Amino acid sequence: MNTLTVSVVTPDGPVLEDSFEMVSCKAESGELGILPGHIPLVAPLSISAVRLKGESPQRIAVSGGFLEVRPDKVTILAQSAERPDDIDIERARAAKERAERRLQAKQDEIDFRRAELALKRALNRIDVVENR
Ligand code: ATP
């Protein structure tokens, strides 16, 4: 089976490097499905789950960053990236509730945007744990 090397890196260090058959992820421009031999590409990533398909499939919660595709390698440079086992679900639920309270409170636009992004990160982490 033809495979791609996938490397996931954050400012805290490498999270994963392994071979997979396909990478599905959400770029800001929409969903991408990457198979070996894909044309080179760089794209900003949404707060979303990266799905790695192969012998041992994996889902990783990423909080934005960039995707770099080369025919034999996909590199994901993420603000943060967690495997389901590394996600503290109680922390994510607390972050979700905090963000929801902030979105309900009257406040300026910058805080609103920050709370919206925090809510997206929390919902993404919860989704990755619940759909592992
Ligand atoms: P919180 O408000 O709980 O800090 P956050 O979305 O603001 O959440 P980030 O700024 O995205 O957190 O991440 C900061 C660091 O904490 C990163 O290293 C990230 O991987 C880690 N992290 C954040 N939330 C969780 C979680 N629920 N479980 C495990 N690690 C987490």
PDB file of N, CA and C in Angstrom, residues 54-124:
ATOM      1  N   GLY A  54      -5.157   4.524   7.944  1.00  0.00           N
ATOM      2  CA  GLY A  54      -4.133   3.529   7.660  1.00  0.00           C
ATOM      3  C   GLY A  54      -4.352   2.342   8.572  1.00  0.00           C
ATOM      4  N   GLU A  55      -3.273   1.540   8.812  1.00  0.00           N
ATOM      5  CA  GLU A  55      -3.406   0.355   9.658  1.00  0.00           C
ATOM      6  C   GLU A  55      -3.897   0.697  11.051  1.00  0.00           C
ATOM      7  N   SER A  56      -3.331   1.771  11.651  1.00  0.00           N
ATOM      8  CA  SER A  56      -3.863   2.224  12.947  1.00  0.00           C
ATOM      9  C   SER A  56      -4.325   3.670  12.799  1.00  0.00           C
ATOM     10  N   PRO A  57      -5.604   3.859  12.426  1.00  0.00           N
ATOM     11  CA  PRO A  57      -6.127   5.201  12.182  1.00  0.00           C
ATOM     12  C   PRO A  57      -6.097   6.054  13.452  1.00  0.00           C
ATOM     13  N   GLN A  58      -5.978   7.346  13.272  1.00  0.00           N
ATOM     14  CA  GLN A  58      -5.885   8.260  14.420  1.00  0.00           C
ATOM     15  C   GLN A  58      -6.667   9.515  14.116  1.00  0.00           C
ATOM     16  N   ARG A  59      -7.175  10.145  15.172  1.00  0.00           N
ATOM     17  CA  ARG A  59      -7.764  11.480  15.044  1.00  0.00           C
ATOM     18  C   ARG A  59      -6.984  12.391  15.967  1.00  0.00           C
ATOM     19  N   ILE A  60      -6.669  13.575  15.492  1.00  0.00           N
ATOM     20  CA  ILE A  60      -5.903  14.530  16.293  1.00  0.00           C
ATOM     21  C   ILE A  60      -6.630  15.860  16.282  1.00  0.00           C
ATOM     22  N   ALA A  61      -6.808  16.446  17.469  1.00  0.00           N
ATOM     23  CA  ALA A  61      -7.444  17.771  17.569  1.00  0.00           C
ATOM     24  C   ALA A  61      -6.368  18.825  17.332  1.00  0.00           C
ATOM     25  N   VAL A  62      -6.561  19.664  16.304  1.00  0.00           N
ATOM     26  CA  VAL A  62      -5.592  20.736  16.055  1.00  0.00           C
ATOM     27  C   VAL A  62      -6.292  22.093  16.186  1.00  0.00           C
ATOM     28  N   SER A  63      -5.543  23.054  16.735  1.00  0.00           N
ATOM     29  CA  SER A  63      -6.113  24.398  16.945  1.00  0.00           C
ATOM     30  C   SER A  63      -5.492  25.371  15.959  1.00  0.00           C
ATOM     31  N   GLY A  64      -5.768  25.193  14.710  1.00  0.00           N
ATOM     32  CA  GLY A  64      -5.230  26.087  13.682  1.00  0.00           C
ATOM     33  C   GLY A  64      -3.759  25.818  13.412  1.00  0.00           C
ATOM     34  N   GLY A  65      -3.199  26.544  12.457  1.00  0.00           N
ATOM     35  CA  GLY A  65      -1.810  26.327  12.055  1.00  0.00           C
ATOM     36  C   GLY A  65      -1.750  26.150  10.546  1.00  0.00           C
ATOM     37  N   PHE A  66      -0.733  25.436  10.096  1.00  0.00           N
ATOM     38  CA  PHE A  66      -0.556  25.254   8.649  1.00  0.00           C
ATOM     39  C   PHE A  66      -0.323  23.799   8.291  1.00  0.00           C
ATOM     40  N   LEU A  67      -0.740  23.505   7.045  1.00  0.00           N
ATOM     41  CA  LEU A  67      -0.552  22.184   6.478  1.00  0.00           C
ATOM     42  C   LEU A  67       0.395  22.360   5.295  1.00  0.00           C
ATOM     43  N   GLU A  68       1.461  21.548   5.244  1.00  0.00           N
ATOM     44  CA  GLU A  68       2.332  21.584   4.070  1.00  0.00           C
ATOM     45  C   GLU A  68       2.302  20.198   3.443  1.00  0.00           C
ATOM     46  N   VAL A  69       1.931  20.142   2.168  1.00  0.00           N
ATOM     47  CA  VAL A  69       1.841  18.853   1.472  1.00  0.00           C
ATOM     48  C   VAL A  69       2.942  18.751   0.431  1.00  0.00           C
ATOM     49  N   ARG A  70       3.658  17.622   0.475  1.00  0.00           N
ATOM     50  CA  ARG A  70       4.565  17.251  -0.618  1.00  0.00           C
ATOM     51  C   ARG A  70       4.127  15.852  -1.063  1.00  0.00           C
ATOM     52  N   PRO A  71       4.543  15.382  -2.246  1.00  0.00           N
ATOM     53  CA  PRO A  71       3.987  14.117  -2.745  1.00  0.00           C
ATOM     54  C   PRO A  71       4.124  12.942  -1.765  1.00  0.00           C
ATOM     55  N   ASP A  72       5.204  12.917  -0.974  1.00  0.00           N
ATOM     56  CA  ASP A  72       5.426  11.782  -0.069  1.00  0.00           C
ATOM     57  C   ASP A  72       5.318  12.155   1.407  1.00  0.00           C
ATOM     58  N   LYS A  73       4.976  13.442   1.695  1.00  0.00           N
ATOM     59  CA  LYS A  73       4.981  13.849   3.107  1.00  0.00           C
ATOM     60  C   LYS A  73       3.966  14.955   3.391  1.00  0.00           C
ATOM     61  N   VAL A  74       3.296  14.850   4.526  1.00  0.00           N
ATOM     62  CA  VAL A  74       2.401  15.914   4.995  1.00  0.00           C
ATOM     63  C   VAL A  74       2.935  16.398   6.340  1.00  0.00           C
ATOM     64  N   THR A  75       3.179  17.688   6.432  1.00  0.00           N
ATOM     65  CA  THR A  75       3.622  18.267   7.701  1.00  0.00           C
ATOM     66  C   THR A  75       2.525  19.190   8.213  1.00  0.00           C
ATOM     67  N   ILE A  76       2.151  18.991   9.457  1.00  0.00           N
ATOM     68  CA  ILE A  76       1.142  19.851  10.086  1.00  0.00           C
ATOM     69  C   ILE A  76       1.836  20.628  11.193  1.00  0.00           C
ATOM     70  N   LEU A  77       1.871  21.953  11.014  1.00  0.00           N
ATOM     71  CA  LEU A  77       2.468  22.829  12.022  1.00  0.00           C
ATOM     72  C   LEU A  77       1.295  23.468  12.744  1.00  0.00           C
ATOM     73  N   ALA A  78       0.993  22.984  13.941  1.00  0.00           N
ATOM     74  CA  ALA A  78      -0.237  23.408  14.619  1.00  0.00           C
ATOM     75  C   ALA A  78       0.070  24.248  15.856  1.00  0.00           C
ATOM     76  N   GLN A  79      -0.856  25.160  16.193  1.00  0.00           N
ATOM     77  CA  GLN A  79      -0.738  25.931  17.450  1.00  0.00           C
ATOM     78  C   GLN A  79      -0.742  24.960  18.627  1.00  0.00           C
ATOM     79  N   SER A  80      -1.650  23.980  18.552  1.00  0.00           N
ATOM     80  CA  SER A  80      -1.663  22.894  19.533  1.00  0.00           C
ATOM     81  C   SER A  80      -2.236  21.673  18.824  1.00  0.00           C
ATOM     82  N   ALA A  81      -1.840  20.495  19.271  1.00  0.00           N
ATOM     83  CA  ALA A  81      -2.319  19.254  18.654  1.00  0.00           C
ATOM     84  C   ALA A  81      -2.347  18.185  19.733  1.00  0.00           C
ATOM     85  N   GLU A  82      -3.501  17.544  19.888  1.00  0.00           N
ATOM     86  CA  GLU A  82      -3.615  16.499  20.917  1.00  0.00           C
ATOM     87  C   GLU A  82      -4.270  15.253  20.358  1.00  0.00           C
ATOM     88  N   ARG A  83      -3.717  14.099  20.756  1.00  0.00           N
ATOM     89  CA  ARG A  83      -4.391  12.825  20.494  1.00  0.00           C
ATOM     90  C   ARG A  83      -5.512  12.688  21.526  1.00  0.00           C
ATOM     91  N   PRO A  84      -6.527  11.851  21.249  1.00  0.00           N
ATOM     92  CA  PRO A  84      -7.633  11.690  22.208  1.00  0.00           C
ATOM     93  C   PRO A  84      -7.146  11.367  23.631  1.00  0.00           C
ATOM     94  N   ASP A  85      -6.152  10.466  23.754  1.00  0.00           N
ATOM     95  CA  ASP A  85      -5.666  10.064  25.084  1.00  0.00           C
ATOM     96  C   ASP A  85      -5.010  11.209  25.837  1.00  0.00           C
ATOM     97  N   ASP A  86      -4.565  12.228  25.121  1.00  0.00           N
ATOM     98  CA  ASP A  86      -3.868  13.343  25.781  1.00  0.00           C
ATOM     99  C   ASP A  86      -4.816  14.483  26.143  1.00  0.00           C
ATOM    100  N   ILE A  87      -6.093  14.334  25.760  1.00  0.00           N
ATOM    101  CA  ILE A  87      -7.055  15.414  26.039  1.00  0.00           C
ATOM    102  C   ILE A  87      -7.678  15.212  27.410  1.00  0.00           C
ATOM    103  N   ASP A  88      -7.622  16.269  28.201  1.00  0.00           N
ATOM    104  CA  ASP A  88      -8.266  16.294  29.519  1.00  0.00           C
ATOM    105  C   ASP A  88      -9.700  16.775  29.269  1.00  0.00           C
ATOM    106  N   ILE A  89     -10.644  15.832  29.289  1.00  0.00           N
ATOM    107  CA  ILE A  89     -12.026  16.144  28.903  1.00  0.00           C
ATOM    108  C   ILE A  89     -12.663  17.141  29.882  1.00  0.00           C
ATOM    109  N   GLU A  90     -12.325  17.014  31.171  1.00  0.00           N
ATOM    110  CA  GLU A  90     -12.905  17.950  32.140  1.00  0.00           C
ATOM    111  C   GLU A  90     -12.407  19.368  31.882  1.00  0.00           C
ATOM    112  N   ARG A  91     -11.137  19.505  31.530  1.00  0.00           N
ATOM    113  CA  ARG A  91     -10.587  20.829  31.197  1.00  0.00           C
ATOM    114  C   ARG A  91     -11.298  21.400  29.965  1.00  0.00           C
ATOM    115  N   ALA A  92     -11.534  20.543  28.968  1.00  0.00           N
ATOM    116  CA  ALA A  92     -12.209  21.008  27.744  1.00  0.00           C
ATOM    117  C   ALA A  92     -13.650  21.420  28.056  1.00  0.00           C
ATOM    118  N   ARG A  93     -14.332  20.652  28.927  1.00  0.00           N
ATOM    119  CA  ARG A  93     -15.725  21.004  29.277  1.00  0.00           C
ATOM    120  C   ARG A  93     -15.760  22.324  30.049  1.00  0.00           C
ATOM    121  N   ALA A  94     -14.770  22.511  30.935  1.00  0.00           N
ATOM    122  CA  ALA A  94     -14.706  23.774  31.704  1.00  0.00           C
ATOM    123  C   ALA A  94     -14.425  24.944  30.761  1.00  0.00           C
ATOM    124  N   ALA A  95     -13.541  24.739  29.779  1.00  0.00           N
ATOM    125  CA  ALA A  95     -13.220  25.807  28.807  1.00  0.00           C
ATOM    126  C   ALA A  95     -14.460  26.134  27.978  1.00  0.00           C
ATOM    127  N   LYS A  96     -15.242  25.106  27.635  1.00  0.00           N
ATOM    128  CA  LYS A  96     -16.480  25.315  26.857  1.00  0.00           C
ATOM    129  C   LYS A  96     -17.452  26.178  27.663  1.00  0.00           C
ATOM    130  N   GLU A  97     -17.637  25.820  28.944  1.00  0.00           N
ATOM    131  CA  GLU A  97     -18.599  26.581  29.759  1.00  0.00           C
ATOM    132  C   GLU A  97     -18.137  28.019  29.973  1.00  0.00           C
ATOM    133  N   ARG A  98     -16.835  28.194  30.192  1.00  0.00           N
ATOM    134  CA  ARG A  98     -16.281  29.552  30.381  1.00  0.00           C
ATOM    135  C   ARG A  98     -16.516  30.386  29.115  1.00  0.00           C
ATOM    136  N   ALA A  99     -16.242  29.775  27.968  1.00  0.00           N
ATOM    137  CA  ALA A  99     -16.413  30.508  26.699  1.00  0.00           C
ATOM    138  C   ALA A  99     -17.881  30.850  26.464  1.00  0.00           C
ATOM    139  N   GLU A 100     -18.773  29.901  26.777  1.00  0.00           N
ATOM    140  CA  GLU A 100     -20.217  30.171  26.585  1.00  0.00           C
ATOM    141  C   GLU A 100     -20.677  31.310  27.485  1.00  0.00           C
ATOM    142  N   ARG A 101     -20.186  31.344  28.744  1.00  0.00           N
ATOM    143  CA  ARG A 101     -20.560  32.451  29.658  1.00  0.00           C
ATOM    144  C   ARG A 101     -20.076  33.776  29.082  1.00  0.00           C
ATOM    145  N   ARG A 102     -18.853  33.786  28.548  1.00  0.00           N
ATOM    146  CA  ARG A 102     -18.293  35.037  27.999  1.00  0.00           C
ATOM    147  C   ARG A 102     -19.079  35.488  26.766  1.00  0.00           C
ATOM    148  N   LEU A 103     -19.551  34.529  25.989  1.00  0.00           N
ATOM    149  CA  LEU A 103     -20.302  34.902  24.776  1.00  0.00           C
ATOM    150  C   LEU A 103     -21.665  35.487  25.129  1.00  0.00           C
ATOM    151  N   GLN A 104     -22.199  35.063  26.296  1.00  0.00           N
ATOM    152  CA  GLN A 104     -23.503  35.598  26.709  1.00  0.00           C
ATOM    153  C   GLN A 104     -23.370  36.974  27.343  1.00  0.00           C
ATOM    154  N   ALA A 105     -22.199  37.263  27.938  1.00  0.00           N
ATOM    155  CA  ALA A 105     -22.003  38.547  28.616  1.00  0.00           C
ATOM    156  C   ALA A 105     -21.835  39.645  27.568  1.00  0.00           C
ATOM    157  N   LYS A 106     -22.211  40.865  27.955  1.00  0.00           N
ATOM    158  CA  LYS A 106     -22.058  41.989  27.027  1.00  0.00           C
ATOM    159  C   LYS A 106     -20.595  42.430  27.080  1.00  0.00           C
ATOM    160  N   GLN A 107     -19.950  42.485  25.933  1.00  0.00           N
ATOM    161  CA  GLN A 107     -18.542  42.857  25.944  1.00  0.00           C
ATOM    162  C   GLN A 107     -18.101  43.324  24.562  1.00  0.00           C
ATOM    163  N   ASP A 108     -16.864  43.807  24.468  1.00  0.00           N
ATOM    164  CA  ASP A 108     -16.437  44.325  23.166  1.00  0.00           C
ATOM    165  C   ASP A 108     -16.107  43.189  22.191  1.00  0.00           C
ATOM    166  N   GLU A 109     -15.919  43.582  20.928  1.00  0.00           N
ATOM    167  CA  GLU A 109     -15.804  42.597  19.853  1.00  0.00           C
ATOM    168  C   GLU A 109     -14.578  41.689  19.979  1.00  0.00           C
ATOM    169  N   ILE A 110     -13.479  42.233  20.507  1.00  0.00           N
ATOM    170  CA  ILE A 110     -12.242  41.453  20.603  1.00  0.00           C
ATOM    171  C   ILE A 110     -12.433  40.296  21.580  1.00  0.00           C
ATOM    172  N   ASP A 111     -13.056  40.581  22.728  1.00  0.00           N
ATOM    173  CA  ASP A 111     -13.294  39.521  23.700  1.00  0.00           C
ATOM    174  C   ASP A 111     -14.262  38.488  23.141  1.00  0.00           C
ATOM    175  N   PHE A 112     -15.232  38.954  22.373  1.00  0.00           N
ATOM    176  CA  PHE A 112     -16.213  38.064  21.770  1.00  0.00           C
ATOM    177  C   PHE A 112     -15.507  37.073  20.829  1.00  0.00           C
ATOM    178  N   ARG A 113     -14.619  37.599  20.003  1.00  0.00           N
ATOM    179  CA  ARG A 113     -13.868  36.760  19.055  1.00  0.00           C
ATOM    180  C   ARG A 113     -12.986  35.748  19.805  1.00  0.00           C
ATOM    181  N   ARG A 114     -12.341  36.226  20.862  1.00  0.00           N
ATOM    182  CA  ARG A 114     -11.503  35.313  21.669  1.00  0.00           C
ATOM    183  C   ARG A 114     -12.336  34.189  22.254  1.00  0.00           C
ATOM    184  N   ALA A 115     -13.516  34.555  22.775  1.00  0.00           N
ATOM    185  CA  ALA A 115     -14.393  33.533  23.374  1.00  0.00           C
ATOM    186  C   ALA A 115     -14.902  32.561  22.305  1.00  0.00           C
ATOM    187  N   GLU A 116     -15.194  33.093  21.116  1.00  0.00           N
ATOM    188  CA  GLU A 116     -15.656  32.209  20.021  1.00  0.00           C
ATOM    189  C   GLU A 116     -14.590  31.174  19.671  1.00  0.00           C
ATOM    190  N   LEU A 117     -13.340  31.627  19.597  1.00  0.00           N
ATOM    191  CA  LEU A 117     -12.244  30.704  19.253  1.00  0.00           C
ATOM    192  C   LEU A 117     -12.009  29.695  20.378  1.00  0.00           C
ATOM    193  N   ALA A 118     -12.098  30.166  21.632  1.00  0.00           N
ATOM    194  CA  ALA A 118     -11.926  29.249  22.773  1.00  0.00           C
ATOM    195  C   ALA A 118     -13.024  28.190  22.759  1.00  0.00           C
ATOM    196  N   LEU A 119     -14.255  28.611  22.407  1.00  0.00           N
ATOM    197  CA  LEU A 119     -15.369  27.651  22.337  1.00  0.00           C
ATOM    198  C   LEU A 119     -15.111  26.621  21.235  1.00  0.00           C
ATOM    199  N   LYS A 120     -14.625  27.079  20.089  1.00  0.00           N
ATOM    200  CA  LYS A 120     -14.321  26.145  18.989  1.00  0.00           C
ATOM    201  C   LYS A 120     -13.259  25.138  19.410  1.00  0.00           C
ATOM    202  N   ARG A 121     -12.206  25.614  20.101  1.00  0.00           N
ATOM    203  CA  ARG A 121     -11.142  24.684  20.531  1.00  0.00           C
ATOM    204  C   ARG A 121     -11.712  23.644  21.495  1.00  0.00           C
ATOM    205  N   ALA A 122     -12.535  24.104  22.429  1.00  0.00           N
ATOM    206  CA  ALA A 122     -13.099  23.182  23.435  1.00  0.00           C
ATOM    207  C   ALA A 122     -14.024  22.164  22.763  1.00  0.00           C
ATOM    208  N   LEU A 123     -14.909  22.624  21.862  1.00  0.00           N
ATOM    209  CA  LEU A 123     -15.844  21.700  21.187  1.00  0.00           C
ATOM    210  C   LEU A 123     -15.079  20.692  20.340  1.00  0.00           C
ATOM    211  N   ASN A 124     -14.012  21.149  19.700  1.00  0.00           N
ATOM    212  CA  ASN A 124     -13.193  20.257  18.873  1.00  0.00           C
ATOM    213  C   ASN A 124     -12.551  19.167  19.740  1.00  0.00           C
TER     214      ASN A 124
END
